XYZ file of C-alpha atoms in Angstrom:
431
model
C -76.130 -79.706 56.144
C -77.020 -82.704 54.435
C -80.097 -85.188 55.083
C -78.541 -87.991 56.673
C -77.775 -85.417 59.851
C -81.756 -86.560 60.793
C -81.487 -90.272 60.452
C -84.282 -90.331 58.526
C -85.127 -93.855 56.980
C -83.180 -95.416 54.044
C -85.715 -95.964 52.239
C -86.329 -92.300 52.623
C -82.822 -91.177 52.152
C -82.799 -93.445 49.079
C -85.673 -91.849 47.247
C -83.941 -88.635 48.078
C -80.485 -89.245 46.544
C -83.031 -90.404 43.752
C -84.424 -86.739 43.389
C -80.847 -85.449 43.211
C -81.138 -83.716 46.742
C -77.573 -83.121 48.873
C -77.594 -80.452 50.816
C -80.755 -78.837 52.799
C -82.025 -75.427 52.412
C -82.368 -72.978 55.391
C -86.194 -73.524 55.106
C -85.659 -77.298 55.760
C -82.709 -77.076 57.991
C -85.073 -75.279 60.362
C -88.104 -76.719 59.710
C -87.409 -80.497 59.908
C -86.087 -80.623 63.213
C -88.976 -78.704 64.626
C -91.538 -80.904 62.472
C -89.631 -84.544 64.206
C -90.245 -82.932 67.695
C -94.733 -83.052 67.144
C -94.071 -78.847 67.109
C -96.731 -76.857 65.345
C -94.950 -75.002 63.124
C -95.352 -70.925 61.020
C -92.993 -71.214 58.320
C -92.201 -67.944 56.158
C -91.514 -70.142 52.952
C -91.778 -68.597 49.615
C -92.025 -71.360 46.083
C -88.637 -72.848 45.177
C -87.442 -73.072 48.774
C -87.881 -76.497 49.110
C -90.589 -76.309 51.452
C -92.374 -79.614 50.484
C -89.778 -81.794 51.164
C -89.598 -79.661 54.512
C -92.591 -80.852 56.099
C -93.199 -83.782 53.578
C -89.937 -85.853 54.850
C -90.546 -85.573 58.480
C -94.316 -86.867 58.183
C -93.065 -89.549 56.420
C -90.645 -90.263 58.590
C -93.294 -90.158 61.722
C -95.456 -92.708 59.521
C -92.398 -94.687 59.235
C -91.724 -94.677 63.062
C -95.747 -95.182 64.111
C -96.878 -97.528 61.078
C -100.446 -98.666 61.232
C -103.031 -99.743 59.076
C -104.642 -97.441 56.609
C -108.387 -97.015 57.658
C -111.400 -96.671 55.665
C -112.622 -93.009 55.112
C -110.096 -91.750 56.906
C -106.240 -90.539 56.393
C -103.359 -89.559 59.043
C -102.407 -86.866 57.015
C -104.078 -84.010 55.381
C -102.339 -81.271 53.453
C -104.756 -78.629 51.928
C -102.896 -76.748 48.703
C -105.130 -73.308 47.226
C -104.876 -74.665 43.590
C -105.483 -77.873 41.538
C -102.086 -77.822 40.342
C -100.475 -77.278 43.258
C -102.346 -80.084 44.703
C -101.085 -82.183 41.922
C -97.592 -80.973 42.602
C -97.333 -81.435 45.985
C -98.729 -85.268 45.798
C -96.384 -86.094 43.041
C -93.502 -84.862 45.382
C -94.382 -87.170 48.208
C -94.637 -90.183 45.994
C -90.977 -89.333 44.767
C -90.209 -88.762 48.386
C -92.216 -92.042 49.489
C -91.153 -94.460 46.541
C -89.764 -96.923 48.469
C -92.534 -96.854 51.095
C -95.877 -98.791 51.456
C -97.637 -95.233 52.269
C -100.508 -94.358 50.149
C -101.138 -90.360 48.658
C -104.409 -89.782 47.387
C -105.123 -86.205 45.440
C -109.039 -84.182 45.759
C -109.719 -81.560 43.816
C -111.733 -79.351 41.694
C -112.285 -81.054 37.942
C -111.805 -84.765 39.134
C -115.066 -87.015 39.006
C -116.464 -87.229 42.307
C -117.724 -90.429 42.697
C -114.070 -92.353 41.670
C -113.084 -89.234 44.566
C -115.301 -90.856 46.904
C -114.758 -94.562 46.104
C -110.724 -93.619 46.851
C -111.812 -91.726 50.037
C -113.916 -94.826 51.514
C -110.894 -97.047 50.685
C -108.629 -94.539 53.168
C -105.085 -93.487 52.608
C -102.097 -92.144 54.588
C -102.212 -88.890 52.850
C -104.555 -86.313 51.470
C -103.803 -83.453 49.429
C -106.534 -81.441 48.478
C -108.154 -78.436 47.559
C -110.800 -77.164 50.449
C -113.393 -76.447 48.454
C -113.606 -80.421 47.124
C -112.349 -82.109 50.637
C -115.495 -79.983 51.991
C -117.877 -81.428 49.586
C -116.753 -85.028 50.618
C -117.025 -84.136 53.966
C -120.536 -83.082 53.668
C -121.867 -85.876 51.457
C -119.761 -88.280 54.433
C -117.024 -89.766 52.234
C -114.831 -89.363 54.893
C -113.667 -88.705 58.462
C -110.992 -86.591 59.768
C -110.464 -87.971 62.735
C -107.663 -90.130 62.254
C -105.888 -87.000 60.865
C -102.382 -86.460 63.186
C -101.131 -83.725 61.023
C -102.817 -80.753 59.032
C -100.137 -79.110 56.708
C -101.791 -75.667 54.848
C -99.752 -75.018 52.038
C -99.600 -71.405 50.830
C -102.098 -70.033 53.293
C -101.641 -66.888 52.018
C -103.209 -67.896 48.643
C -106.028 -69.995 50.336
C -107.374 -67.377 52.381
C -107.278 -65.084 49.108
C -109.054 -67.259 46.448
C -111.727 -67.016 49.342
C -111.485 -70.323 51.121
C -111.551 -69.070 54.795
C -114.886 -70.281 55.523
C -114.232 -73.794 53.856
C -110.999 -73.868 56.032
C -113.123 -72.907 59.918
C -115.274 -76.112 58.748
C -112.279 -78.151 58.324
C -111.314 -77.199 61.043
C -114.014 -77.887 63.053
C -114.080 -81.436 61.667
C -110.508 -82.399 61.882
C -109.102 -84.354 65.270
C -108.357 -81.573 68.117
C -104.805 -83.376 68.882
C -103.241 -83.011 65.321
C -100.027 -81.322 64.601
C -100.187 -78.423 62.402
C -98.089 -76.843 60.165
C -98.567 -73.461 58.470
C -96.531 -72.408 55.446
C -96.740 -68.904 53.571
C -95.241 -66.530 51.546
C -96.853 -63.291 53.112
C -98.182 -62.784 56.212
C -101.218 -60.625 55.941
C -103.338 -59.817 59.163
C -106.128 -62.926 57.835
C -102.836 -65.051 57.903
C -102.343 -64.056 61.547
C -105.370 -64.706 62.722
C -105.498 -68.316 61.383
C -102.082 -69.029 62.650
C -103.989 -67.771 66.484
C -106.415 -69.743 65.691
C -104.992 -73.124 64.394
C -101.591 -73.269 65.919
C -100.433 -73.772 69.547
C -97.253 -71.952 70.899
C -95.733 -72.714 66.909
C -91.765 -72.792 66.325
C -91.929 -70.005 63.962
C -89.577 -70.303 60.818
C -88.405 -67.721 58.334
C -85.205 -67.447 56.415
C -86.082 -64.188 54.858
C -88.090 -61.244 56.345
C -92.021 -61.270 55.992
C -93.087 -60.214 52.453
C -89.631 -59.971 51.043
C -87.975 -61.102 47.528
C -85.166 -63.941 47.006
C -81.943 -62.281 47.107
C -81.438 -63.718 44.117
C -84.069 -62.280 41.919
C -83.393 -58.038 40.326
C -85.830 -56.393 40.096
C -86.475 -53.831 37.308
C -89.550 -51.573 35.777
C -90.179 -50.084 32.609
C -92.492 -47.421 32.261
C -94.548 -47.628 29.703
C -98.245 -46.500 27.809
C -100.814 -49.305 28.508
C -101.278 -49.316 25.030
C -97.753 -49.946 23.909
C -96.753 -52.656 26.465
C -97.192 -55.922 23.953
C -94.964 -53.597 21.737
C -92.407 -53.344 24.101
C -92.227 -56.582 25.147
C -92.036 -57.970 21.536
C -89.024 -55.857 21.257
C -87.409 -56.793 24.359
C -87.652 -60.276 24.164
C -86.380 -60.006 20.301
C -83.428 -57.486 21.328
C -82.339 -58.798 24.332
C -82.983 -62.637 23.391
C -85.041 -63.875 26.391
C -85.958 -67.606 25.609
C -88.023 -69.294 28.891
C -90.564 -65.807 29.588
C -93.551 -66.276 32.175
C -95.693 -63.808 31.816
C -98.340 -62.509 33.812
C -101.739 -60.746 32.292
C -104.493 -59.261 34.835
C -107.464 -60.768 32.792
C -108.346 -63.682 30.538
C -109.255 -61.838 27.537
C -106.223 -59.659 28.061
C -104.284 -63.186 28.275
C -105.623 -64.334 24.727
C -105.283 -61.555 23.213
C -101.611 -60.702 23.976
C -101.211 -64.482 23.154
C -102.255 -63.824 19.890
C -100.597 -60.873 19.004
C -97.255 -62.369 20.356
C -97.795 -65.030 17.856
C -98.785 -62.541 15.157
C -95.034 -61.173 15.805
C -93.430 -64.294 15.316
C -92.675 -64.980 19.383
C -93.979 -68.261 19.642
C -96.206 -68.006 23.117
C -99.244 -70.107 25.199
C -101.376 -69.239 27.567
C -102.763 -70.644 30.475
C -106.074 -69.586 32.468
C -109.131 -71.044 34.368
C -111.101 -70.876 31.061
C -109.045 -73.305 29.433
C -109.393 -77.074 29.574
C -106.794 -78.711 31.919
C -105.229 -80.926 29.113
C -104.521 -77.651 27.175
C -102.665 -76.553 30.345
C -100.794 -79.289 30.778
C -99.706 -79.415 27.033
C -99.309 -75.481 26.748
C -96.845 -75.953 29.986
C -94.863 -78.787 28.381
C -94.161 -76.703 25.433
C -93.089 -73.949 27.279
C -90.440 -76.803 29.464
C -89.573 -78.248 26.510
C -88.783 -75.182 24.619
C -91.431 -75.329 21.681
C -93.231 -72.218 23.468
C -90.784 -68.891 24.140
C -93.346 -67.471 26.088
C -95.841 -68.576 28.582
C -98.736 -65.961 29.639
C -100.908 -66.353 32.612
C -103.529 -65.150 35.174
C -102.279 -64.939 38.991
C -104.579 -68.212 40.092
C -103.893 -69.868 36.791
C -99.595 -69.812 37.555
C -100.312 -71.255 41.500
C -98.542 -74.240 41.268
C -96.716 -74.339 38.050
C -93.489 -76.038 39.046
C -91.018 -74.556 35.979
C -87.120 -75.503 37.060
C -84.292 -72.998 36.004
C -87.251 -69.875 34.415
C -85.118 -67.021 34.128
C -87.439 -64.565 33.575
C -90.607 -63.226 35.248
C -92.201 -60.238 33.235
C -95.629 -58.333 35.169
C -97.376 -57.071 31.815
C -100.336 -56.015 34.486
C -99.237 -55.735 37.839
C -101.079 -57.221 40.252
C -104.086 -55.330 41.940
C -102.346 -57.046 45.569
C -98.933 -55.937 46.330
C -98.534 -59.058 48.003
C -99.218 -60.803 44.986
C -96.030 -59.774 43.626
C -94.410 -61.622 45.837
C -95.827 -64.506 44.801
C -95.468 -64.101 41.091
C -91.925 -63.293 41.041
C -91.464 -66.443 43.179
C -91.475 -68.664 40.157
C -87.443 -67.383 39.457
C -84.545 -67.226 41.190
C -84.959 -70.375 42.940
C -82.952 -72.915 44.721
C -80.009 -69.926 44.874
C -80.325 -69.487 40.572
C -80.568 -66.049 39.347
C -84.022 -64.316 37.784
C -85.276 -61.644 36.451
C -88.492 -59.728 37.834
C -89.640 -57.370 34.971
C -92.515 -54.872 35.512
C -94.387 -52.698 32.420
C -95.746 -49.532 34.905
C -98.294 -47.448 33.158
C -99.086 -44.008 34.647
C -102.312 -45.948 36.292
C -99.873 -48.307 37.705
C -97.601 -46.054 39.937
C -99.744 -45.886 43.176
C -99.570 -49.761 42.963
C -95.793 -49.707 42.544
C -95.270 -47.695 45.439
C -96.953 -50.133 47.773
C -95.058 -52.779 45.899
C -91.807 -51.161 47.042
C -93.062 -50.091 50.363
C -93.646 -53.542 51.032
C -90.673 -55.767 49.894
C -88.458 -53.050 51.283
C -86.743 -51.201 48.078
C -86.767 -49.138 45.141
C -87.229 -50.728 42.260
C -84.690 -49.479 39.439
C -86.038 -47.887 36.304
C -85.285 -48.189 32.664
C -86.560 -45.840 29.806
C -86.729 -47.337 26.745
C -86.226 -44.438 23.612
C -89.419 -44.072 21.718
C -91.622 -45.581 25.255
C -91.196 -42.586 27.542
C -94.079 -42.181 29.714
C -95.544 -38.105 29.717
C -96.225 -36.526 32.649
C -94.919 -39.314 34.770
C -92.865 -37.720 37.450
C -95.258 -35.202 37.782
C -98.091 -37.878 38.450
C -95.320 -40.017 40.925
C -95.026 -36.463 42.953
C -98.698 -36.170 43.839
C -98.964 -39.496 44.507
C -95.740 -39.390 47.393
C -97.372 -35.600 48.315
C -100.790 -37.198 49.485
C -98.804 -40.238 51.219
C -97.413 -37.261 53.464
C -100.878 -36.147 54.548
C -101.271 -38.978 57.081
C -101.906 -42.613 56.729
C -105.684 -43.258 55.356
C -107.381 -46.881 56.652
C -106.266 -49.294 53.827
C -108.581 -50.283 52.052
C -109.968 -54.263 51.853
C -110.391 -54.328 48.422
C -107.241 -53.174 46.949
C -109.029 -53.837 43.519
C -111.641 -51.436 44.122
C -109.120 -49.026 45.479
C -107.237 -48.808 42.263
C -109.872 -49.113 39.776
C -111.130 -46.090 41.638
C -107.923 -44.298 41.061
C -107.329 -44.774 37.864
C -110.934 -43.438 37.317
C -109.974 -40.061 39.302
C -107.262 -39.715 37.121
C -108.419 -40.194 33.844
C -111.337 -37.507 35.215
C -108.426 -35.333 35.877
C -107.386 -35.827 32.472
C -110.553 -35.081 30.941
C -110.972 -32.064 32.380
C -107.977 -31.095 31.518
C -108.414 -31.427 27.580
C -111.829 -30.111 28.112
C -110.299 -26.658 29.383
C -107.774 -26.552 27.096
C -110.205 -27.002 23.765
C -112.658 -23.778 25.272
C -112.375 -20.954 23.302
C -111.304 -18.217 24.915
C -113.726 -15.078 25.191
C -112.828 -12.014 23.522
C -112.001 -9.165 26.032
């Protein structure tokens, strides 16, 4: 189905011939007719779907059809975004999108001076894309109204309600007009995603081109198990052997970031890194390189990567998985996009299993497993055994910190261990 099947504007329709857009994904082909109608609207969208232009084309159109004049500390639009960079990403769409338009797109986030914020605030805009934690700020110090807002768009509410915005997003809320349209999109659909789609939406067309939680059909999926200890080993050799050139990959910690960074280098793989530590003109530069081709490899933290828009990446390597199962989701969402193929790679120490099994219990498959000669993991289908035998004995209460969960695991185990080696250094008592 192409675009012109919604009569949207030229001007529109111009702007997207000018992005090099034909034909309409199933996320868009459901979403924009719902969007035109004033529906509220729960979209199951994962990255590289295409679900900006999904809900950014119809509320242009709608500001196209009901024009009026921009008004001071206020905006018609608001679209809140978890990250900085998303932020930044979405707002650059909609001025492609909006090129030929006289609609204004103003972007608040973290790391911007507040006072040029506010002065752009006071002047009003059509839209707002911002993080909640700065458009709260404004609100309280009264740089602006919501109540000329008609639409509220959360953009991977998933990831906002994990960084820990859910209070910041009740007060918005609360402060935004009651008569708005409002649309929901998210990767996942955990049970605090639920209960903000209750809360926010009102009888919503729901949308979903893939079952909740799942993978892109075009992404394979594959694990190597592997020492903690040897993983940077491992991956120098598989990126030299097998000749992967674009490589995201993701690290659990800063420190962990920098240092595989640096030993990466020390190998001769030419690599960045990018995490909240670093300045955001080293992340911007550090991400060119890697587009550009000047950096082979691209390591990053989980809120770090939210938002990094990288067309055609191939490969998607989890040096640490992620302490969230749903979080793997999102990670691997960065390949296999707009129908391309990817590559999901996975490094699974022994600690790691338990977290791989809820990986796979939750996207619906076994993930395929390749030994390496020389990496072979001891012990380890002895250790994936106990693990499934104490998943027989009856479903526990999941834990809410998953974090805490598996840091506590790995310290059981490693106890295990202990005692183990303590036993078998004892000498033995003469008879």
């Amino acid at each position: 189905m192409r675009f012109e099947s919604f009569d949207f504007a030229p001007e529109i329709l111009r702007a997207v011939s000018d992005c090099g857009y034909q034909e309409m994904t199933p996320v868009q082909q459901q979403a924009i007719p719902a969007i035109r109608r004033g529906r509220d609207v729960l979209a199951s969208a994962q990255t590289g779907t295409g679900k900006t232009a999904a809900f950014a084309l119809p509320i242009l159109q709608r500001l196209v059809d009901n024009p009026a004049p921009v008004q001071p500390s206020n905006a018609r639009v608001l679209i809140l975004t978890p990250t900085r960079e998303l932020a930044a990403q979405v707002a650059s769409n909609i001025n492609d999108f909006a090129k030929y338009l006289d609609i204004t797109t103003i972007t608040i986030v973290g790391g911007g001076k507040q006072d040029v914020q506010a002065k752009k605030l006071k002047a009003g805009a059509h839209i707002i894309v911002a993080t909640p934690g700065r458009l709260l700020e404004h609100l309280t110090a009264c740089n602006l109204s919501l109540s000329g807002v008609e639409c509220l768009v959360l953009d991977e509410a998933d990831r906002i309600l994990d960084m820990g915005f859910s209070a910041d997003v009740q007060k918005i809320l609360q402060a935004v007009n009651k008569t708005r349209q409002n649309l929901l999109f998210s990767a996942t659909f955990s049970d605090a995603v639920k209960k903000l789609a209750n809360l926010m939406l009102d009888r919503p067309q729901i949308v979903s081109v893939n079952k909740q939680n799942s993978t892109a059909d075009t992404v394979s999926h594959t694990v190597y198990p592997v020492e903690q200890k040897r993983k940077r080993e491992l991956l120098s050799e598989l990126i030299g052997k097998q000749n992967w050139q674009q490589v995201l990959v993701f690290a659990s910690t800063r420190e962990s970031c920098d240092v595989l960074v640096e030993e990466l280098n020390l190998d001769g793989i030419k690599s960045a890194v990018v995490h909240g530590e670093k300045a955001q003109g080293n992340r911007r530069r550090a991400l060119r390189e890697f587009m550009e081709g000047k950096v082979r490899v691209l390591v990053a933290t989980e809120v770090a990567a939210r938002g990094l828009d990288i067309p055609d990446l191939e490969y998607v390597v989890n040096y640490d998985l992620p302490f969230l199962a749903e979080d793997y989701v999102h990670r691997i969402g960065r390949t296999g996009r707009a129908g391309k193929r990817g590559m999901a790679i996975s490094f699974v120490s022994r600690e790691e299993e338990r977290t791989l099994l809820e990986i796979e219990a939750l996207i619906g498959q076994k993930i395929r497993r390749i030994m390496v000669p020389g990496y072979e993991v001891s012990s380890r289908d002895e250790l994936i055994k106990q693990l499934q035998e104490r998943r027989r004995f009856g479903k526990r209460p999941q834990r809410e910190d998953n974090a805490v969960a598996q840091v506590m695991a790995e310290a059981k185990l490693q106890g295990q261990r202990l005692k183990r080696l303590a036993a078998a250094k004892k000498p033995r008592q003469p008879k």
